[in-house]
PDB file of C-alpha atoms in Angstrom:
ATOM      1  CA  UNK A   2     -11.574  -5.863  35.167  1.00 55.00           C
ATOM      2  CA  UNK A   3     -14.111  -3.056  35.573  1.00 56.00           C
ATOM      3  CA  UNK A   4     -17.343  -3.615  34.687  1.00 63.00           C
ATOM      4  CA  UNK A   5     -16.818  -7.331  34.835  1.00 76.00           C
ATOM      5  CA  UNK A   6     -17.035  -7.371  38.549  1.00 86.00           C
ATOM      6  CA  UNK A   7     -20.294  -5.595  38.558  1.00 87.00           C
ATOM      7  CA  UNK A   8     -21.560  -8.470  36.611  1.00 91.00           C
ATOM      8  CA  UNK A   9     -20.116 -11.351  38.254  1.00 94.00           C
ATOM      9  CA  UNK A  10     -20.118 -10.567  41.927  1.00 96.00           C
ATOM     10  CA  UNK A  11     -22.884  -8.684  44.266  1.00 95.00           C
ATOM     11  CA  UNK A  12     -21.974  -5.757  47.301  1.00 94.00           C
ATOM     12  CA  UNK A  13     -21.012  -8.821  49.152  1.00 96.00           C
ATOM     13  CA  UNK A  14     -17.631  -8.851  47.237  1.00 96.00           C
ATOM     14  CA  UNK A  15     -15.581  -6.035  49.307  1.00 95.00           C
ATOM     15  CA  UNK A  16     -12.856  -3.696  47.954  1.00 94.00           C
ATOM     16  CA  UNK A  17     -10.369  -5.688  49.703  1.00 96.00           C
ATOM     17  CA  UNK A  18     -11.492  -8.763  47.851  1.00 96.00           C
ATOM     18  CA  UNK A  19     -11.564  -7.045  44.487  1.00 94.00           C
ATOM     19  CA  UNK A  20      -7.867  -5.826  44.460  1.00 94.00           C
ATOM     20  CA  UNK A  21      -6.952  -9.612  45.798  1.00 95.00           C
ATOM     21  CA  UNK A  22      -8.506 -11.116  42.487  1.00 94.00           C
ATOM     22  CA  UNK A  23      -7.307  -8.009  40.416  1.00 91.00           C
ATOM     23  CA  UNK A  24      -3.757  -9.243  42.104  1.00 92.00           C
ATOM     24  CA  UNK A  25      -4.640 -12.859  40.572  1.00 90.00           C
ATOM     25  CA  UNK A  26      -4.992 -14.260  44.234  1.00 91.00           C
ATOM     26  CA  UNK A  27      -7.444 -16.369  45.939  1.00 91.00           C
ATOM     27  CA  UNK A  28     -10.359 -15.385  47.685  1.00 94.00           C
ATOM     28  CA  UNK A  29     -11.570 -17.885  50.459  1.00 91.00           C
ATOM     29  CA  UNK A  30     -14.918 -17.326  52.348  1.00 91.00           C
ATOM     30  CA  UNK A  31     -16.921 -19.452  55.213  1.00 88.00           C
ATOM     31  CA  UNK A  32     -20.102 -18.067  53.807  1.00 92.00           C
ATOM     32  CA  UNK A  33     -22.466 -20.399  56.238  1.00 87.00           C
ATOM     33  CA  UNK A  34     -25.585 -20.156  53.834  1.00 91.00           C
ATOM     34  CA  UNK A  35     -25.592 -20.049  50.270  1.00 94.00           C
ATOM     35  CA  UNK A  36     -27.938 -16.391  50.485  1.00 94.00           C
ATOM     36  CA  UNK A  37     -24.450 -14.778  51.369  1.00 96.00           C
ATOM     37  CA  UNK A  38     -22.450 -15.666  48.668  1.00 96.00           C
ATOM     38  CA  UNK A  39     -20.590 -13.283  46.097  1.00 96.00           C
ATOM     39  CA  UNK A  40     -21.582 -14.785  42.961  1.00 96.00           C
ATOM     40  CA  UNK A  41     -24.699 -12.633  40.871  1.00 95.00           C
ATOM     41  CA  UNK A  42     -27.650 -15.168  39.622  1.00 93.00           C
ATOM     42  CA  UNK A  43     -25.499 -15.291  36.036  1.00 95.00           C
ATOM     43  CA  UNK A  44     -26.347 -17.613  33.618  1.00 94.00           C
ATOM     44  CA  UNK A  45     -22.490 -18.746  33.607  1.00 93.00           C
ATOM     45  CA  UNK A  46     -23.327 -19.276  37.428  1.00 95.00           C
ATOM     46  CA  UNK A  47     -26.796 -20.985  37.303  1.00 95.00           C
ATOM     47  CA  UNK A  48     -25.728 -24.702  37.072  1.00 95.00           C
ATOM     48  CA  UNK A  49     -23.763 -24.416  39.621  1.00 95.00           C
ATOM     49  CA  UNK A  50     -26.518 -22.312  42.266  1.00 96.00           C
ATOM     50  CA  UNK A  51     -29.095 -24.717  41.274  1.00 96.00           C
ATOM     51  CA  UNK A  52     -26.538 -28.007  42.233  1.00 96.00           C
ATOM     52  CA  UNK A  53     -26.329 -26.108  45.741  1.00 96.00           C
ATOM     53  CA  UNK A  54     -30.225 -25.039  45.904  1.00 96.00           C
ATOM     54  CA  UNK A  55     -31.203 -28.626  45.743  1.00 95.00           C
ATOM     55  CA  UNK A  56     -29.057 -29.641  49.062  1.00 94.00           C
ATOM     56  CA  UNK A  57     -28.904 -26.418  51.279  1.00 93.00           C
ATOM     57  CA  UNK A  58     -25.843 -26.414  53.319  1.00 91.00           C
ATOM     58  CA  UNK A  59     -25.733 -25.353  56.235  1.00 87.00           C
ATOM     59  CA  UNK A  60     -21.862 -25.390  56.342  1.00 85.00           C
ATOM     60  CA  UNK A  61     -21.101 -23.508  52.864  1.00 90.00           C
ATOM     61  CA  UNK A  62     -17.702 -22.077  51.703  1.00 90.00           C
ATOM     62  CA  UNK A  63     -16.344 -19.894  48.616  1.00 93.00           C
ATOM     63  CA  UNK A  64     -13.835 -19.719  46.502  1.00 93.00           C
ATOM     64  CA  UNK A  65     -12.826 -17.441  43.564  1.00 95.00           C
ATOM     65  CA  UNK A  66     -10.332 -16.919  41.520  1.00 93.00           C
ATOM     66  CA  UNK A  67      -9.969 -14.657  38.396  1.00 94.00           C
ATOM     67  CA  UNK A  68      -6.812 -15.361  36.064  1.00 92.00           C
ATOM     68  CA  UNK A  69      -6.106 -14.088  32.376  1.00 93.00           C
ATOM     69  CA  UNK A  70      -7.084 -15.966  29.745  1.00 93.00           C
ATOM     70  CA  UNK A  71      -3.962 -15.032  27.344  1.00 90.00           C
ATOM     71  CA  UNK A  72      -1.636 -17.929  28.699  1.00 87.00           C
ATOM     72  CA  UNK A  73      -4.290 -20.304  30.175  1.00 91.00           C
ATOM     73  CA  UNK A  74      -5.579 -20.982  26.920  1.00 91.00           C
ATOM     74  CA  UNK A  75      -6.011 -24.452  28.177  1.00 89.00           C
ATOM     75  CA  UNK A  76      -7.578 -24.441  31.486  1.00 91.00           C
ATOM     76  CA  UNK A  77     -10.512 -26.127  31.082  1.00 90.00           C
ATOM     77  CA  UNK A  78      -8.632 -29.187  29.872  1.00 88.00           C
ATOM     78  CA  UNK A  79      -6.143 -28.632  32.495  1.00 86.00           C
ATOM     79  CA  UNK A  80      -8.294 -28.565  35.560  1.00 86.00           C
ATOM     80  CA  UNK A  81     -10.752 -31.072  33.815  1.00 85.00           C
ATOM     81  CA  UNK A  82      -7.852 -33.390  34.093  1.00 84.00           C
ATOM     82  CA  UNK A  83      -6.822 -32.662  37.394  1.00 81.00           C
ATOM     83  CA  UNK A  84      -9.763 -32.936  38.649  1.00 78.00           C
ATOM     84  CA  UNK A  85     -10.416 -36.931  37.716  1.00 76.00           C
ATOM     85  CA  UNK A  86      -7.276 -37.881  39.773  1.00 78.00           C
ATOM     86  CA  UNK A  87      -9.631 -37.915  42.869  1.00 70.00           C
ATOM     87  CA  UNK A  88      -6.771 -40.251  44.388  1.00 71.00           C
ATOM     88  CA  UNK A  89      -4.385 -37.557  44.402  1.00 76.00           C
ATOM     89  CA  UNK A  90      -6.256 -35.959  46.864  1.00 76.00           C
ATOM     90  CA  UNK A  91      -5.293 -38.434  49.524  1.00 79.00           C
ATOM     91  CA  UNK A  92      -1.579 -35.988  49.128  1.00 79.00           C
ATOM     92  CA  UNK A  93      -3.692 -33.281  50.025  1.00 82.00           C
ATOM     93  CA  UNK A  94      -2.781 -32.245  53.355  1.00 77.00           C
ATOM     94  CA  UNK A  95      -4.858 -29.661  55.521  1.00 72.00           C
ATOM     95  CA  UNK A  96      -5.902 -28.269  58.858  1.00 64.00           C
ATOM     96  CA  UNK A  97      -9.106 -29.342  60.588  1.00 64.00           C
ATOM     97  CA  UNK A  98      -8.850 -26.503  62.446  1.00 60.00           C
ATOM     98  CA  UNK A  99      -6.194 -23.380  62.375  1.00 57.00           C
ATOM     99  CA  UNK A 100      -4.019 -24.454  65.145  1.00 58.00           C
ATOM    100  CA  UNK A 101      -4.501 -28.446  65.362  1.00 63.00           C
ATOM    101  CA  UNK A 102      -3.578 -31.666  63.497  1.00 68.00           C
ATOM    102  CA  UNK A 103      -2.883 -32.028  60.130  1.00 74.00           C
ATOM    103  CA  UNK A 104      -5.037 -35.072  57.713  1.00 76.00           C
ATOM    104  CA  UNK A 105      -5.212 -35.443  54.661  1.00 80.00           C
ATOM    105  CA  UNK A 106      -8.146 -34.055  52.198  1.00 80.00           C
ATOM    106  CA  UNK A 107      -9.379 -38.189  51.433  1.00 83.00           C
ATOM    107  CA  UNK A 108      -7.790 -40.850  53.675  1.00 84.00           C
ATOM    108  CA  UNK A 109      -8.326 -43.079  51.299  1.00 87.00           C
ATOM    109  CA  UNK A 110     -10.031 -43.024  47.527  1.00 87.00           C
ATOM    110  CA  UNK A 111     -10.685 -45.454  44.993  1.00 88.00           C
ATOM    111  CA  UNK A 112     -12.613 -45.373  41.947  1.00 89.00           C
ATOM    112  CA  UNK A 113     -15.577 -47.937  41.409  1.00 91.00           C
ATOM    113  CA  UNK A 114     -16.860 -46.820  37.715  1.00 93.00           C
ATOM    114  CA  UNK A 115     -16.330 -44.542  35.378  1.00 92.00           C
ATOM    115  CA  UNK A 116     -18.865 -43.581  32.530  1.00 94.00           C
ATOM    116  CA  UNK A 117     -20.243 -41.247  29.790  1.00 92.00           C
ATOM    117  CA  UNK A 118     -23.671 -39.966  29.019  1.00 90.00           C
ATOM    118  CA  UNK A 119     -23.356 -37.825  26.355  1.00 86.00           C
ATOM    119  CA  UNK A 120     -21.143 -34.789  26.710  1.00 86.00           C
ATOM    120  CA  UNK A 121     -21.025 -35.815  30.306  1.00 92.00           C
ATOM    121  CA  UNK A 122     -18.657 -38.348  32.403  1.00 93.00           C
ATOM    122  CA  UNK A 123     -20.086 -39.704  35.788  1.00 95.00           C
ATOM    123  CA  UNK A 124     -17.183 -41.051  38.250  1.00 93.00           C
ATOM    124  CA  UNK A 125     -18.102 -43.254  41.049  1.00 94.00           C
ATOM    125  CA  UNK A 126     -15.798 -43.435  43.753  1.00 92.00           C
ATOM    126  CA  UNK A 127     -15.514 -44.540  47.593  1.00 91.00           C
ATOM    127  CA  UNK A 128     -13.940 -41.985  49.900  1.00 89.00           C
ATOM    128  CA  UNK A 129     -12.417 -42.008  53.003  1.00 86.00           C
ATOM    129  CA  UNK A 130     -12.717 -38.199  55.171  1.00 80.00           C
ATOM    130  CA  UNK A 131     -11.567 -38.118  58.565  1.00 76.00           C
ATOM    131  CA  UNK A 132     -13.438 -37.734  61.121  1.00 73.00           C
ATOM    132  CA  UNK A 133     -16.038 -38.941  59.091  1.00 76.00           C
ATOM    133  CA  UNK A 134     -16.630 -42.727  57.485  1.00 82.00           C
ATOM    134  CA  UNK A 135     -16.369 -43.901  54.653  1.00 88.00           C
ATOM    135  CA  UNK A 136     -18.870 -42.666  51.966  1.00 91.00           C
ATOM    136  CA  UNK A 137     -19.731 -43.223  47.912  1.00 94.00           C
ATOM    137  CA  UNK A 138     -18.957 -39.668  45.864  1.00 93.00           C
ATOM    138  CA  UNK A 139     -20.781 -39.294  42.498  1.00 95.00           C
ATOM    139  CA  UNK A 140     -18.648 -36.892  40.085  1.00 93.00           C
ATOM    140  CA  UNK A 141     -20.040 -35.547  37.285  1.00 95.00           C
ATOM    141  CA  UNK A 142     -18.403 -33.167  34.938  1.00 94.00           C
ATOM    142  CA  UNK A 143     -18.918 -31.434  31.592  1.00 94.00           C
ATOM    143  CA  UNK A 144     -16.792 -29.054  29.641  1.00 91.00           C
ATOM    144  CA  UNK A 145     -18.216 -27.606  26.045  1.00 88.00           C
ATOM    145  CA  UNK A 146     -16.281 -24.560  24.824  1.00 88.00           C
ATOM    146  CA  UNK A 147     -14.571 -22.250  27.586  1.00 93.00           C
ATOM    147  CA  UNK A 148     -17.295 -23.609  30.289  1.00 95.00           C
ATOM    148  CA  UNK A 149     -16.591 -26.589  32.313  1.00 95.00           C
ATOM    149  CA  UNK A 150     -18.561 -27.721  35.440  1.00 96.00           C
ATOM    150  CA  UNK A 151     -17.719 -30.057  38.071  1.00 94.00           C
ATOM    151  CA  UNK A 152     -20.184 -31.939  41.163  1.00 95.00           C
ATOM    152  CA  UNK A 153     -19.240 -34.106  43.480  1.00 93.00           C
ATOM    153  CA  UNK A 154     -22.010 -35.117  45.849  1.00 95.00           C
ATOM    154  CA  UNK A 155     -22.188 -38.150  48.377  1.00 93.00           C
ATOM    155  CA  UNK A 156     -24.694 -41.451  47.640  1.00 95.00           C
ATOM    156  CA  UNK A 157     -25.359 -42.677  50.888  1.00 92.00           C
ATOM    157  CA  UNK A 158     -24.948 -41.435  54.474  1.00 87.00           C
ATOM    158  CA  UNK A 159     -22.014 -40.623  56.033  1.00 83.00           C
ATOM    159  CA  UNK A 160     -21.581 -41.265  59.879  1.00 78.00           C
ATOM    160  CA  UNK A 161     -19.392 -39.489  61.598  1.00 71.00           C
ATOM    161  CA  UNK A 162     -16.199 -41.545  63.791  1.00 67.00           C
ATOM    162  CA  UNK A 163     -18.498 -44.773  62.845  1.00 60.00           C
ATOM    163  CA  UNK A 164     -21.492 -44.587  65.146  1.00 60.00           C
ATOM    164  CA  UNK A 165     -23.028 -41.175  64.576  1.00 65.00           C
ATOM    165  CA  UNK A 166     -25.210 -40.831  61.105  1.00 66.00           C
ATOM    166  CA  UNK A 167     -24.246 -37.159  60.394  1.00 71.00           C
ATOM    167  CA  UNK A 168     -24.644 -36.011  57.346  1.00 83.00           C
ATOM    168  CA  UNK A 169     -28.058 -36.993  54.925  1.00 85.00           C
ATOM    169  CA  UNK A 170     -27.521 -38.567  51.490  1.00 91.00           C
ATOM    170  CA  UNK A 171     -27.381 -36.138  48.388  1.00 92.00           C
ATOM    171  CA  UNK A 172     -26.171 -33.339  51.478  1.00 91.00           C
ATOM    172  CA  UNK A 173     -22.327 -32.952  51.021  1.00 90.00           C
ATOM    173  CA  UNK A 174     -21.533 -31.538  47.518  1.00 93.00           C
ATOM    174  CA  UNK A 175     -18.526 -29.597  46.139  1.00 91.00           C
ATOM    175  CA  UNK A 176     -19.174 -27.618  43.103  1.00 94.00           C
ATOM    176  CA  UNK A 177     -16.662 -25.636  40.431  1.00 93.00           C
ATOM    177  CA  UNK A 178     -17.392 -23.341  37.305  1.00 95.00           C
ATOM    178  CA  UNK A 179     -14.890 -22.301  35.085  1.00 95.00           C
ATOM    179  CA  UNK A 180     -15.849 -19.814  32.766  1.00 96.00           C
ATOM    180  CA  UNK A 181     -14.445 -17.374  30.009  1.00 95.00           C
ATOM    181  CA  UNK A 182     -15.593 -13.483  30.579  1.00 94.00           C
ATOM    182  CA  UNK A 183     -13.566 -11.408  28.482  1.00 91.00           C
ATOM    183  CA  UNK A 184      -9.849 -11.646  28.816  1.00 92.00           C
ATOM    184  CA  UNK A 185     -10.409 -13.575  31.960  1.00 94.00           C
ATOM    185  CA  UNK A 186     -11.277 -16.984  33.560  1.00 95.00           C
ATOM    186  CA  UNK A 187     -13.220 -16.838  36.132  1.00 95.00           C
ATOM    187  CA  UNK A 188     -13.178 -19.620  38.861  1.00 94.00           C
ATOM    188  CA  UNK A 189     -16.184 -19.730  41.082  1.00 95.00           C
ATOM    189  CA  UNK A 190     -16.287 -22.768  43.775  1.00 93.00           C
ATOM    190  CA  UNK A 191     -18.941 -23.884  46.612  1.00 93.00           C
ATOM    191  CA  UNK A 192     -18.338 -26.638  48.872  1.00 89.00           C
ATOM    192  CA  UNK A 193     -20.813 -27.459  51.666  1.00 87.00           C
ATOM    193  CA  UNK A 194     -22.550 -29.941  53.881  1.00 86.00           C
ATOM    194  CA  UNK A 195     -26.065 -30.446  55.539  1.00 86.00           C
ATOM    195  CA  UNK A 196     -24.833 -31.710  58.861  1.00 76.00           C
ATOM    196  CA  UNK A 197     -26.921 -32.423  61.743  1.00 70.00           C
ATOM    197  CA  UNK A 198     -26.294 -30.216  64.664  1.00 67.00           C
ATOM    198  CA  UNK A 199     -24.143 -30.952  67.249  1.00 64.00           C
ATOM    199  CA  UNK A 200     -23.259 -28.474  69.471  1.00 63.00           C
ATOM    200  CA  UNK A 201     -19.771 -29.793  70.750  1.00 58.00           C
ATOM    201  CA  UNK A 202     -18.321 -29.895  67.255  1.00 59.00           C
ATOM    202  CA  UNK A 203     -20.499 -27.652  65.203  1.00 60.00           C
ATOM    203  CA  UNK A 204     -17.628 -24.930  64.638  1.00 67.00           C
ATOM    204  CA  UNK A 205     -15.055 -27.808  63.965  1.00 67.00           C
ATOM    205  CA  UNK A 206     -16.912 -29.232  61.745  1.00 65.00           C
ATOM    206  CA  UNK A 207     -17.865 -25.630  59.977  1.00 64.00           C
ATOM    207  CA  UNK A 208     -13.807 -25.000  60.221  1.00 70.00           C
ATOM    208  CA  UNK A 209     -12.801 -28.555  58.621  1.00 69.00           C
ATOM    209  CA  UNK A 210     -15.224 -27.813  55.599  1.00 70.00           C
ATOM    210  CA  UNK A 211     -13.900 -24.503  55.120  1.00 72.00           C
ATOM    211  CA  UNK A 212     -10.107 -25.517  55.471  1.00 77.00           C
ATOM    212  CA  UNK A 213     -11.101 -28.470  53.056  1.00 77.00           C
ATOM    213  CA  UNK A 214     -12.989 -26.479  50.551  1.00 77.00           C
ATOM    214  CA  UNK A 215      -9.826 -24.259  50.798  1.00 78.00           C
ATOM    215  CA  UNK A 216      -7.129 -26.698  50.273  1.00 81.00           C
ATOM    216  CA  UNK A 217      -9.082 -28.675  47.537  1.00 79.00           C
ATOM    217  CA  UNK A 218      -9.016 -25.567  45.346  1.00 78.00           C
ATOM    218  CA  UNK A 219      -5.347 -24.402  46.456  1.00 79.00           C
ATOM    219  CA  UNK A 220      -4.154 -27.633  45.486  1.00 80.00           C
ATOM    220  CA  UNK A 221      -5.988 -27.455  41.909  1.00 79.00           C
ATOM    221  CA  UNK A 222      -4.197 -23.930  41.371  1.00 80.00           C
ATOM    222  CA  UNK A 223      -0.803 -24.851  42.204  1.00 80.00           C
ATOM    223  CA  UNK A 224      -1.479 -28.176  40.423  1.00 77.00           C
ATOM    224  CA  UNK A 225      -2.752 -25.984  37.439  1.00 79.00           C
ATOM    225  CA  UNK A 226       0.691 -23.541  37.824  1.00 79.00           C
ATOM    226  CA  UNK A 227       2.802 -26.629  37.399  1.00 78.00           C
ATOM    227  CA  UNK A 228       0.998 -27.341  34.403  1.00 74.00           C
ATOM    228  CA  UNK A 229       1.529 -24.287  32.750  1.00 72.00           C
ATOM    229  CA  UNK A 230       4.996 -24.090  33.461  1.00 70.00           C
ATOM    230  CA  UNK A 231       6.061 -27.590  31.666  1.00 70.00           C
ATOM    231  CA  UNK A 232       3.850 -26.897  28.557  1.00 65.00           C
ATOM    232  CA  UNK A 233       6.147 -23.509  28.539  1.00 64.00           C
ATOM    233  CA  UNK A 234       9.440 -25.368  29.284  1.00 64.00           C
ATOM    234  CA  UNK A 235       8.459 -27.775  26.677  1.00 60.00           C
TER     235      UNK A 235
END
């Protein structure tokens, strides 16, 4: 990766970061606003900035992930698979905050429909994510070549502990591109809310998204590491 990087990412993306995805590790932001993330306006990238455009977060975080495409061949079937088990995410264990309890990514999830328009499938499923209520998810994916995309964005309002209406419909959304530059895949990941403000649990909440965003995708990887090593083994 040389020139790649000056394509992909903006000044935001520090040296640091650079070696770290060089090294094939994760890189994990709490970006707050979508105006501070790494990603250049790239038309493998556009899909994906629009999808966030349209609800503004105001809780936003990052995630990116560079591996080699000479062994992950597959990836884009891989992940597109993983990715429609939405109830294995209720294994998904994570930190609301650093030092406190540990839940689980979806308390509960259950899928209500499943269809296809065209090249692309629409899942409708009823989540559970503690502290807040229950809520309807809309996931929509498409994959065509060595470019998948996946949305997931909330139909209705979600109230937070029952009795608090906290976060808009259409404003929580998590979004993934996978793309082929290269030799490499690169994985580029947003996940945000629009959440009213609240000033007693506004860096929780800002905290719990991040740690969420960040276990979501960590969970994908090592999911997608597993995968790679039994189509090896077999």
């Amino acid at each position: 990766m040389g020139g790649e990087i000056d394509y992909l990412f903006n000044e935001r993306l520090t040296s640091a970061e650079i070696l770290a995805l060089r090294r094939g590790e994760v890189v994990c932001n709490s970006i707050g606003k979508l105006k501070y993330s790494r990603i250049n306006d790239i038309p493998e990238a556009r899909q994906l900035i629009s999808a966030v455009k349209r609800v503004n977060p105001n809780h936003l975080a990052e995630i990116i992930k560079i591996l080699p495409y000479q062994k992950y061949e597959k990836l884009t079937d891989i992940v597109s698979a993983m990715l429609k088990d939405e109830e294995s995410y209720t294994k998904v264990p994570f930190y609301i905050d650093d030092d406190e309890e540990i839940v689980y990514l979806y308390a509960d999830a259950k899928i209500q429909n499943i269809e296809k328009i065209g090249g692309k499938e629409i899942i409708t499923e009823r989540f559970l994510m503690k502290p807040l209520d229950y809520f309807t998810g809309r996931i929509e994916s498409v994959k065509f070549g060595t470019y998948y995309f996946y949305q997931m964005q909330n139909l209705n309002r979600v109230r937070y502990k029952t009795f608090l209406s906290a976060v808009g419909k259409g404003k929580m959304i998590a979004v993934i591109s996978i793309f082929r530059y290269g030799d490499n895949w690169i994985i580029y990941a947003l996940g945000g809310v629009d959440i009213i403000k609240l000033p007693f649990i506004d860096k929780r909440i800002d905290r719990a998204f991040y740690n969420r965003i960040k276990a979501f995708c960590l969970f994908t990887f090592e999911k997608l590491e597993e995968s790679v090593s039994e189509d090896e083994e077999s």
